[in-house]
Amino acid sequence: MKFIVAVILSLGIAALVYYFNSTPSTTTNLPASTVAANDGPKAYLTASYKMNVDGRDFSLKMVYDFPNSQVCEAQLNSTDTMNMISTFKQRCSSDSVCKEADISSCSSFTDQKYKDMLDKNYHDTHYIYLSDSKLTDQRGVIVFWGLNEQESEKMCDYVKKSNRTINPINIECL
């Protein structure tokens, strides 16, 4: 039971991080003339938690897809209090099951498996696909590595049912 509660709390944090990082307020500070959707290649930002519950290790990995590195960097470096990426590591230090939190720099590279997931393609594990109809050029995936199929399905169903608290995010269990 403790394991499921820890996973649910972690998933909630992940969904909130996605929501607050996808809100337009953090990217509207950029002049439109400096950042256009076709300014350079896509950029990816990865955040992960490594956790241990009851002696069992698992990790939560989130991958965000931005239209270019300027938008990604704006999200990563934002001082906006609504930007939860800035407090991601701090949240881990206050969570008793979190062993390590890591946020990558913006990169034009991510593993092919995450690109496939961002394109909503089948993968050998269940994952959560996040999108916002207001920001069609940004999307994300959340994957729990170390959970079995049944646990992954439960987590995704839980997040989907809890979506009322983090609207307008569209959540799909794939």
XYZ file of N, CA, C and O in Angstrom:
696
model
N 0.824 -1.188 0.000
C 0.000 0.000 0.000
C 0.874 1.260 0.000
O 0.580 2.207 -0.694
N 1.955 1.233 0.822
C 2.854 2.372 0.879
C 3.456 2.641 -0.504
O 3.617 3.783 -0.910
N 3.766 1.578 -1.226
C 4.340 1.700 -2.563
C 3.375 2.423 -3.505
O 3.756 3.353 -4.210
N 2.122 1.999 -3.511
C 1.119 2.602 -4.398
C 0.911 4.075 -4.051
O 0.836 4.928 -4.935
N 0.851 4.409 -2.758
C 0.682 5.800 -2.342
C 1.866 6.638 -2.817
O 1.687 7.740 -3.346
N 3.086 6.119 -2.671
C 4.271 6.855 -3.119
C 4.255 7.067 -4.621
O 4.598 8.142 -5.105
N 3.856 6.062 -5.357
C 3.792 6.180 -6.810
C 2.733 7.210 -7.209
O 2.962 8.040 -8.081
N 1.601 7.172 -6.565
C 0.529 8.131 -6.871
C 0.989 9.557 -6.589
O 0.770 10.462 -7.401
N 1.631 9.774 -5.448
C 2.129 11.111 -5.135
C 3.148 11.573 -6.166
O 3.130 12.722 -6.607
N 4.028 10.680 -6.571
C 5.036 11.023 -7.572
C 4.401 11.367 -8.908
O 4.809 12.293 -9.590
N 3.395 10.618 -9.277
C 2.705 10.869 -10.533
C 1.981 12.206 -10.488
O 1.965 12.944 -11.471
N 1.408 12.514 -9.358
C 0.760 13.816 -9.199
C 1.737 14.951 -9.393
O 1.451 15.943 -10.054
N 2.919 14.807 -8.816
C 3.963 15.820 -8.982
C 4.333 15.949 -10.449
O 4.461 17.048 -10.975
N 4.474 14.822 -11.131
C 4.842 14.843 -12.548
C 3.795 15.565 -13.387
O 4.124 16.374 -14.251
N 2.534 15.280 -13.140
C 1.468 15.923 -13.903
C 1.430 17.419 -13.631
O 1.235 18.222 -14.546
N 1.650 17.800 -12.390
C 1.681 19.223 -12.068
C 2.867 19.922 -12.706
O 2.754 21.044 -13.193
N 4.020 19.259 -12.721
C 5.190 19.833 -13.382
C 4.874 20.077 -14.852
O 5.150 21.137 -15.398
N 4.266 19.088 -15.503
C 3.915 19.263 -16.909
C 2.944 20.436 -17.076
O 3.134 21.295 -17.926
N 1.920 20.481 -16.247
C 0.908 21.531 -16.370
C 1.532 22.912 -16.233
O 1.331 23.781 -17.063
N 2.298 23.113 -15.182
C 2.852 24.439 -14.952
C 3.931 24.800 -15.961
O 4.149 25.964 -16.236
N 4.591 23.814 -16.532
C 5.570 24.113 -17.558
C 4.949 24.313 -18.925
O 5.580 24.826 -19.822
N 3.722 23.894 -19.115
C 3.088 24.071 -20.413
C 2.182 25.292 -20.459
O 1.665 25.623 -21.501
N 2.003 25.971 -19.320
C 1.148 27.150 -19.324
C 1.798 28.258 -20.139
O 2.999 28.458 -20.065
N 1.019 28.975 -20.915
C 1.574 29.996 -21.788
C 2.284 31.127 -21.058
O 3.102 31.798 -21.626
N 2.018 31.351 -19.791
C 2.585 32.494 -19.089
C 4.107 32.494 -19.093
O 4.715 33.544 -19.091
N 4.731 31.338 -19.106
C 6.186 31.316 -19.064
C 6.805 31.557 -20.435
O 7.939 31.964 -20.517
N 6.079 31.322 -21.485
C 6.652 31.556 -22.805
C 6.213 32.888 -23.386
O 6.812 33.361 -24.324
N 5.185 33.511 -22.824
C 4.730 34.782 -23.362
C 5.687 35.912 -23.029
O 5.598 36.979 -23.598
N 6.631 35.705 -22.106
C 7.621 36.719 -21.794
C 8.622 36.889 -22.937
O 9.347 37.849 -22.964
N 8.666 35.942 -23.846
C 9.586 36.016 -24.971
C 8.959 36.827 -26.094
O 7.809 36.602 -26.452
N 9.692 37.760 -26.661
C 9.151 38.501 -27.805
C 8.871 37.558 -28.973
O 9.679 36.682 -29.268
N 7.724 37.726 -29.600
C 7.331 36.853 -30.705
C 8.355 36.865 -31.825
O 8.548 35.869 -32.507
N 9.046 37.985 -31.997
C 10.021 38.078 -33.080
C 11.262 37.231 -32.828
O 12.000 36.930 -33.746
N 11.509 36.850 -31.570
C 12.722 36.095 -31.282
C 12.507 34.597 -31.253
O 13.453 33.844 -31.387
N 11.279 34.155 -31.039
C 11.022 32.725 -30.979
C 9.832 32.390 -31.858
O 8.726 32.809 -31.604
N 10.105 31.649 -32.900
C 9.044 31.177 -33.780
C 9.060 29.662 -33.765
O 10.092 29.040 -33.499
N 7.925 29.070 -34.052
C 7.815 27.611 -34.004
C 8.803 26.923 -34.934
O 9.186 25.798 -34.706
N 9.224 27.601 -35.992
C 10.143 26.963 -36.928
C 11.587 27.426 -36.726
O 12.425 27.231 -37.579
N 11.897 28.062 -35.585
C 13.257 28.491 -35.259
C 14.082 27.313 -34.760
O 14.164 27.069 -33.567
N 14.678 26.571 -35.630
C 15.550 25.488 -35.228
C 14.839 24.174 -34.971
O 13.625 24.081 -35.054
N 15.624 23.158 -34.631
C 15.061 21.815 -34.412
C 14.315 21.730 -33.079
O 14.501 22.557 -32.194
N 13.492 20.705 -32.956
C 12.787 20.434 -31.703
C 13.799 20.320 -30.568
O 14.947 19.962 -30.784
N 13.335 20.603 -29.370
C 14.179 20.453 -28.190
C 13.445 19.602 -27.166
O 12.210 19.636 -27.083
N 14.196 18.840 -26.413
C 13.635 17.935 -25.421
C 14.205 18.260 -24.050
O 15.389 18.557 -23.910
N 13.354 18.195 -23.059
C 13.750 18.376 -21.673
C 13.307 17.125 -20.925
O 12.169 16.674 -21.075
N 14.202 16.557 -20.157
C 13.906 15.327 -19.436
C 14.043 15.570 -17.945
O 15.004 16.201 -17.502
N 13.073 15.081 -17.205
C 13.126 15.160 -15.743
C 12.868 13.759 -15.207
O 12.060 13.019 -15.759
N 13.572 13.405 -14.143
C 13.362 12.068 -13.593
C 13.506 12.065 -12.082
O 14.234 12.879 -11.511
N 12.768 11.177 -11.486
C 12.874 10.868 -10.054
C 13.326 9.424 -9.951
O 12.792 8.561 -10.655
N 14.253 9.152 -9.068
C 14.605 7.771 -8.729
C 14.097 7.565 -7.315
O 14.388 8.369 -6.423
N 13.314 6.504 -7.129
C 12.666 6.274 -5.845
C 12.886 4.864 -5.343
O 13.176 3.958 -6.112
N 12.729 4.718 -4.039
C 12.789 3.409 -3.415
C 11.678 3.343 -2.383
O 11.618 4.172 -1.472
N 10.786 2.386 -2.560
C 9.688 2.172 -1.628
C 9.716 0.715 -1.209
O 9.697 -0.182 -2.056
N 9.792 0.492 0.088
C 9.825 -0.871 0.635
C 10.906 -1.726 -0.031
O 10.677 -2.877 -0.378
N 12.065 -1.131 -0.270
C 13.172 -1.864 -0.867
C 13.064 -2.079 -2.367
O 13.892 -2.762 -2.957
N 12.087 -1.493 -2.979
C 11.868 -1.671 -4.418
C 12.209 -0.373 -5.149
O 11.659 0.683 -4.848
N 13.129 -0.449 -6.101
C 13.533 0.726 -6.872
C 12.659 0.889 -8.106
O 12.323 -0.091 -8.769
N 12.308 2.132 -8.404
C 11.643 2.450 -9.665
C 11.942 3.903 -9.980
O 12.445 4.644 -9.141
N 11.681 4.290 -11.200
C 11.912 5.679 -11.580
C 10.751 6.198 -12.406
O 10.090 5.461 -13.117
N 10.540 7.469 -12.246
C 9.540 8.179 -13.013
C 10.323 9.053 -13.981
O 11.223 9.777 -13.559
N 10.049 8.934 -15.259
C 10.766 9.722 -16.260
C 9.748 10.515 -17.065
O 8.761 9.970 -17.541
N 9.996 11.813 -17.164
C 9.141 12.699 -17.947
C 9.989 13.278 -19.072
O 11.112 13.718 -18.844
N 9.445 13.269 -20.274
C 10.135 13.864 -21.412
C 9.182 14.876 -22.039
O 8.037 14.545 -22.355
N 9.646 16.108 -22.171
C 8.869 17.186 -22.770
C 9.436 17.500 -24.145
O 10.637 17.510 -24.339
N 8.566 17.815 -25.063
C 8.915 18.115 -26.449
C 8.533 19.571 -26.697
O 7.369 19.939 -26.545
N 9.512 20.400 -27.034
C 9.275 21.814 -27.319
C 9.564 22.090 -28.791
O 10.366 21.387 -29.409
N 8.980 23.145 -29.366
C 9.187 23.407 -30.792
C 10.619 23.784 -31.146
O 11.042 23.592 -32.274
N 11.382 24.313 -30.174
C 12.774 24.673 -30.433
C 13.491 24.908 -29.108
O 12.872 24.922 -28.044
N 14.798 25.104 -29.178
C 15.591 25.241 -27.959
C 15.302 26.544 -27.209
O 15.415 26.588 -25.990
N 14.902 27.600 -27.917
C 14.609 28.861 -27.239
C 13.404 28.722 -26.302
O 13.427 29.215 -25.179
N 12.365 28.055 -26.764
C 11.182 27.844 -25.925
C 11.548 26.938 -24.757
O 11.174 27.192 -23.604
N 12.312 25.891 -25.025
C 12.750 24.969 -23.979
C 13.583 25.708 -22.926
O 13.344 25.570 -21.720
N 14.559 26.483 -23.365
C 15.411 27.231 -22.434
C 14.598 28.230 -21.614
O 14.866 28.429 -20.426
N 13.609 28.856 -22.247
C 12.760 29.791 -21.513
C 12.028 29.075 -20.387
O 11.902 29.598 -19.272
N 11.554 27.864 -20.656
C 10.887 27.078 -19.621
C 11.876 26.673 -18.531
O 11.589 26.784 -17.344
N 13.030 26.206 -18.937
C 14.031 25.717 -17.998
C 14.556 26.826 -17.089
O 14.767 26.620 -15.898
N 14.742 28.013 -17.632
C 15.351 29.111 -16.885
C 14.348 30.115 -16.329
O 14.748 31.117 -15.753
N 13.084 29.847 -16.489
C 12.074 30.787 -16.031
C 12.150 30.995 -14.523
O 12.356 30.057 -13.753
N 11.989 32.238 -14.116
C 11.918 32.543 -12.687
C 10.470 32.704 -12.240
O 10.212 33.034 -11.096
N 9.551 32.455 -13.149
C 8.131 32.529 -12.837
C 7.820 31.562 -11.702
O 8.214 30.402 -11.731
N 7.119 32.027 -10.699
C 6.803 31.174 -9.554
C 5.877 30.029 -9.927
O 5.763 29.058 -9.191
N 5.209 30.118 -11.069
C 4.337 29.041 -11.518
C 5.122 27.949 -12.242
O 4.572 26.930 -12.594
N 6.415 28.153 -12.480
C 7.225 27.169 -13.189
C 7.793 26.182 -12.186
O 8.724 26.481 -11.447
N 7.242 24.972 -12.174
C 7.646 23.992 -11.177
C 8.960 23.297 -11.515
O 9.534 22.649 -10.657
N 9.457 23.438 -12.737
C 10.767 22.859 -13.047
C 11.804 23.452 -12.098
O 12.708 22.763 -11.633
N 11.661 24.728 -11.762
C 12.632 25.379 -10.889
C 12.656 24.775 -9.488
O 13.642 24.904 -8.773
N 11.601 24.095 -9.070
C 11.572 23.502 -7.729
C 11.561 21.979 -7.757
O 11.396 21.345 -6.725
N 11.771 21.384 -8.926
C 11.686 19.931 -9.069
C 12.653 19.211 -8.119
O 12.262 18.307 -7.387
N 13.900 19.618 -8.124
C 14.892 18.959 -7.265
C 14.594 19.200 -5.790
O 14.797 18.325 -4.958
N 14.112 20.394 -5.447
C 13.783 20.693 -4.061
C 12.659 19.796 -3.555
O 12.665 19.373 -2.408
N 11.705 19.482 -4.417
C 10.612 18.599 -4.016
C 11.143 17.213 -3.673
O 10.657 16.569 -2.763
N 12.137 16.763 -4.395
C 12.715 15.442 -4.119
C 13.375 15.427 -2.745
O 13.237 14.457 -1.996
N 14.060 16.490 -2.390
C 14.763 16.509 -1.103
C 13.803 16.440 0.082
O 14.191 16.010 1.163
N 12.552 16.806 -0.110
C 11.581 16.734 0.987
C 10.697 15.487 0.899
O 9.800 15.312 1.718
N 10.942 14.629 -0.088
C 10.151 13.412 -0.274
C 10.960 12.222 0.229
O 12.049 11.955 -0.269
N 10.432 11.497 1.205
C 11.195 10.422 1.847
C 11.492 9.240 0.922
O 12.431 8.494 1.165
N 10.730 9.047 -0.148
C 10.990 7.921 -1.043
C 11.859 8.305 -2.235
O 12.373 7.447 -2.934
N 12.042 9.601 -2.466
C 12.836 10.053 -3.611
C 14.316 9.999 -3.258
O 14.760 10.597 -2.284
N 15.084 9.254 -4.043
C 16.513 9.130 -3.825
C 17.293 10.170 -4.620
O 18.354 10.599 -4.209
N 16.772 10.542 -5.781
C 17.503 11.452 -6.658
C 16.538 12.071 -7.664
O 15.636 11.409 -8.153
N 16.743 13.348 -7.960
C 15.980 14.021 -9.009
C 16.969 14.641 -9.974
O 18.022 15.129 -9.572
N 16.634 14.604 -11.242
C 17.538 15.119 -12.259
C 16.734 15.802 -13.353
O 15.694 15.292 -13.771
N 17.220 16.941 -13.787
C 16.611 17.655 -14.911
C 17.706 17.875 -15.936
O 18.778 18.386 -15.615
N 17.431 17.462 -17.159
C 18.435 17.630 -18.212
C 18.445 19.065 -18.709
O 17.539 19.839 -18.428
N 19.458 19.402 -19.457
C 19.438 20.668 -20.179
C 18.638 20.432 -21.458
O 18.333 19.303 -21.819
N 18.289 21.478 -22.138
C 17.541 21.350 -23.388
C 18.466 20.739 -24.442
O 19.615 21.141 -24.576
N 17.936 19.775 -25.158
C 18.747 19.064 -26.139
C 17.916 18.762 -27.376
O 16.705 18.573 -27.288
N 18.582 18.685 -28.501
C 17.880 18.298 -29.724
C 17.799 16.781 -29.838
O 17.251 16.250 -30.787
N 18.322 16.064 -28.831
C 18.327 14.617 -28.842
C 17.558 14.050 -27.656
O 17.634 14.563 -26.552
N 16.808 12.992 -27.920
C 16.259 12.145 -26.873
C 16.210 10.732 -27.438
O 16.244 10.557 -28.659
N 16.157 9.746 -26.580
C 16.106 8.358 -27.053
C 14.925 8.148 -27.992
O 13.851 8.730 -27.787
N 15.113 7.287 -28.968
C 14.064 7.003 -29.951
C 12.790 6.494 -29.284
O 11.688 6.821 -29.720
N 12.918 5.731 -28.207
C 11.712 5.206 -27.548
C 10.832 6.350 -27.044
O 9.611 6.260 -27.113
N 11.432 7.450 -26.570
C 10.629 8.580 -26.100
C 10.039 9.355 -27.273
O 8.916 9.849 -27.192
N 10.776 9.463 -28.368
C 10.217 10.093 -29.568
C 9.002 9.301 -30.045
O 7.991 9.878 -30.429
N 9.126 7.970 -30.026
C 7.994 7.124 -30.419
C 6.799 7.353 -29.502
O 5.657 7.439 -29.956
N 7.063 7.448 -28.213
C 5.971 7.699 -27.265
C 5.354 9.075 -27.500
O 4.134 9.225 -27.426
N 6.184 10.078 -27.774
C 5.665 11.418 -28.050
C 4.813 11.440 -29.316
O 3.940 12.289 -29.475
N 5.060 10.496 -30.211
C 4.242 10.351 -31.417
C 3.081 9.384 -31.195
O 2.407 8.986 -32.147
N 2.876 8.974 -29.930
C 1.781 8.094 -29.518
C 1.872 6.706 -30.146
O 0.871 6.076 -30.421
N 3.087 6.241 -30.347
C 3.288 4.899 -30.885
C 3.343 3.881 -29.754
O 3.720 4.194 -28.629
N 3.036 2.643 -30.090
C 3.052 1.547 -29.126
C 4.448 1.394 -28.537
O 5.460 1.571 -29.212
N 4.494 1.051 -27.262
C 5.752 0.709 -26.616
C 5.488 -0.483 -25.715
O 4.337 -0.766 -25.370
N 6.527 -1.179 -25.317
C 6.333 -2.393 -24.515
C 5.985 -2.122 -23.055
O 5.894 -3.035 -22.259
N 5.793 -0.887 -22.690
C 5.324 -0.524 -21.358
C 4.228 0.527 -21.489
O 4.181 1.262 -22.474
N 3.350 0.562 -20.503
C 2.319 1.603 -20.503
C 2.972 2.934 -20.179
O 3.935 3.002 -19.417
N 2.439 3.986 -20.757
C 2.942 5.318 -20.464
C 1.804 6.313 -20.559
O 0.724 6.018 -21.067
N 2.051 7.491 -20.041
C 1.050 8.557 -20.032
C 1.476 9.601 -21.045
O 2.627 10.052 -21.049
N 0.544 9.984 -21.898
C 0.785 11.008 -22.906
C 0.038 12.260 -22.452
O -1.154 12.202 -22.159
N 0.734 13.377 -22.390
C 0.161 14.638 -21.934
C 0.199 15.668 -23.055
O 1.209 15.815 -23.731
N -0.896 16.380 -23.209
C -0.930 17.451 -24.198
C -1.891 18.531 -23.717
O -2.682 18.317 -22.809
N -1.790 19.676 -24.349
C -2.660 20.806 -24.028
C -3.144 21.368 -25.354
O -2.331 21.762 -26.191
N -4.449 21.411 -25.553
C -4.995 21.868 -26.831
C -4.622 23.320 -27.132
O -4.647 23.740 -28.281
N -4.246 24.078 -26.113
C -3.847 25.474 -26.330
C -2.396 25.591 -26.798
O -2.001 26.606 -27.344
N -1.604 24.566 -26.533
C -0.184 24.572 -26.906
C 0.118 23.329 -27.727
O 0.751 22.394 -27.257
N -0.309 23.325 -28.963
C -0.204 22.128 -29.795
C 1.231 21.765 -30.156
O 1.485 20.653 -30.588
N 2.169 22.692 -29.975
C 3.558 22.393 -30.311
C 4.352 21.869 -29.114
O 5.555 21.698 -29.195
N 3.681 21.617 -27.985
C 4.333 21.067 -26.811
C 3.549 19.853 -26.326
O 2.328 19.861 -26.329
N 4.282 18.829 -25.927
C 3.644 17.608 -25.434
C 4.642 16.895 -24.538
O 5.821 17.228 -24.510
N 4.150 15.921 -23.801
C 5.035 15.213 -22.904
C 4.581 13.790 -22.655
O 3.438 13.428 -22.957
N 5.478 12.992 -22.133
C 5.164 11.632 -21.725
C 5.724 11.409 -20.322
O 6.724 12.010 -19.936
N 5.036 10.551 -19.578
C 5.500 10.123 -18.268
C 5.545 8.604 -18.298
O 4.564 7.960 -18.664
N 6.682 8.062 -17.910
C 6.861 6.612 -17.899
C 7.358 6.219 -16.511
O 8.241 6.877 -15.954
N 6.778 5.173 -15.962
C 7.280 4.589 -14.725
C 8.077 3.350 -15.089
O 7.517 2.353 -15.528
N 9.383 3.419 -14.905
C 10.230 2.263 -15.142
C 10.352 1.515 -13.819
O 10.638 2.104 -12.792
N 10.092 0.225 -13.851
C 10.185 -0.590 -12.649
C 8.837 -1.033 -12.109
O 8.774 -1.779 -11.140
N 7.758 -0.570 -12.731
C 6.425 -1.030 -12.338
C 6.000 -2.149 -13.275
O 6.375 -2.157 -14.443
N 5.183 -3.044 -12.780
C 4.664 -4.070 -13.674
C 3.490 -3.503 -14.469
O 3.050 -2.368 -14.243
N 2.994 -4.270 -15.413
C 1.938 -3.795 -16.307
C 0.691 -3.355 -15.550
O 0.126 -2.302 -15.821
N 0.283 -4.152 -14.579
C -0.918 -3.836 -13.813
C -0.744 -2.535 -13.016
O -1.637 -1.693 -12.993
N 0.415 -2.350 -12.396
C 0.675 -1.126 -11.634
C 0.703 0.095 -12.552
O 0.172 1.151 -12.208
N 1.317 -0.046 -13.707
C 1.364 1.054 -14.672
C -0.031 1.455 -15.128
O -0.351 2.643 -15.229
N -0.865 0.471 -15.404
C -2.247 0.757 -15.813
C -3.007 1.475 -14.709
O -3.736 2.437 -14.968
N -2.833 1.029 -13.474
C -3.516 1.663 -12.336
C -3.092 3.109 -12.178
O -3.908 3.979 -11.913
N -1.797 3.366 -12.315
C -1.302 4.733 -12.170
C -1.876 5.638 -13.248
O -2.309 6.750 -12.979
N -1.892 5.148 -14.462
C -2.428 5.955 -15.557
C -3.917 6.215 -15.352
O -4.386 7.338 -15.512
N -4.659 5.193 -14.983
C -6.091 5.367 -14.728
C -6.328 6.364 -13.602
O -7.226 7.199 -13.685
N -5.504 6.301 -12.574
C -5.644 7.230 -11.454
C -5.435 8.672 -11.916
O -6.198 9.569 -11.578
N -4.400 8.896 -12.706
C -4.111 10.247 -13.188
C -5.237 10.744 -14.087
O -5.665 11.885 -13.997
N -5.736 9.871 -14.931
C -6.828 10.251 -15.826
C -8.068 10.654 -15.039
O -8.706 11.661 -15.335
N -8.399 9.884 -14.011
C -9.568 10.190 -13.188
C -9.361 11.453 -12.368
O -10.312 12.152 -12.053
N -8.127 11.751 -12.032
C -7.817 12.936 -11.230
C -7.623 14.178 -12.086
O -7.285 15.230 -11.565
N -7.824 14.078 -13.365
C -7.528 15.158 -14.303
C -8.278 16.445 -14.001
O -7.843 17.514 -14.371
N -9.372 16.378 -13.315
C -10.142 17.596 -13.013
C -9.300 18.618 -12.281
O -9.509 19.809 -12.416
N -8.338 18.177 -11.498
C -7.537 19.113 -10.715
C -6.422 19.751 -11.528
O -5.839 20.728 -11.081
N -6.100 19.219 -12.701
C -4.995 19.764 -13.485
C -5.419 20.125 -14.908
O -4.594 20.228 -15.792
N -6.701 20.342 -15.114
C -7.142 20.752 -16.447
C -6.388 21.989 -16.864
O -6.021 22.779 -16.023
N -6.150 22.240 -18.093
C -6.693 21.681 -19.307
C -5.826 20.591 -19.937
O -5.882 20.375 -21.130
N -5.036 19.912 -19.170
C -4.179 18.868 -19.728
C -5.018 17.706 -20.226
O -5.916 17.237 -19.537
N -4.704 17.258 -21.423
C -5.308 16.034 -21.953
C -4.383 14.890 -21.577
O -3.189 14.933 -21.843
N -4.947 13.880 -20.934
C -4.164 12.731 -20.483
C -4.659 11.487 -21.180
O -5.852 11.193 -21.152
N -3.737 10.775 -21.799
C -4.072 9.528 -22.457
C -3.190 8.424 -21.911
O -1.999 8.612 -21.718
N -3.798 7.284 -21.667
C -3.060 6.114 -21.219
C -2.765 5.250 -22.443
O -3.698 4.787 -23.102
N -1.528 5.078 -22.747
C -1.139 4.288 -23.910
C -0.261 3.123 -23.500
O 0.325 3.100 -22.474
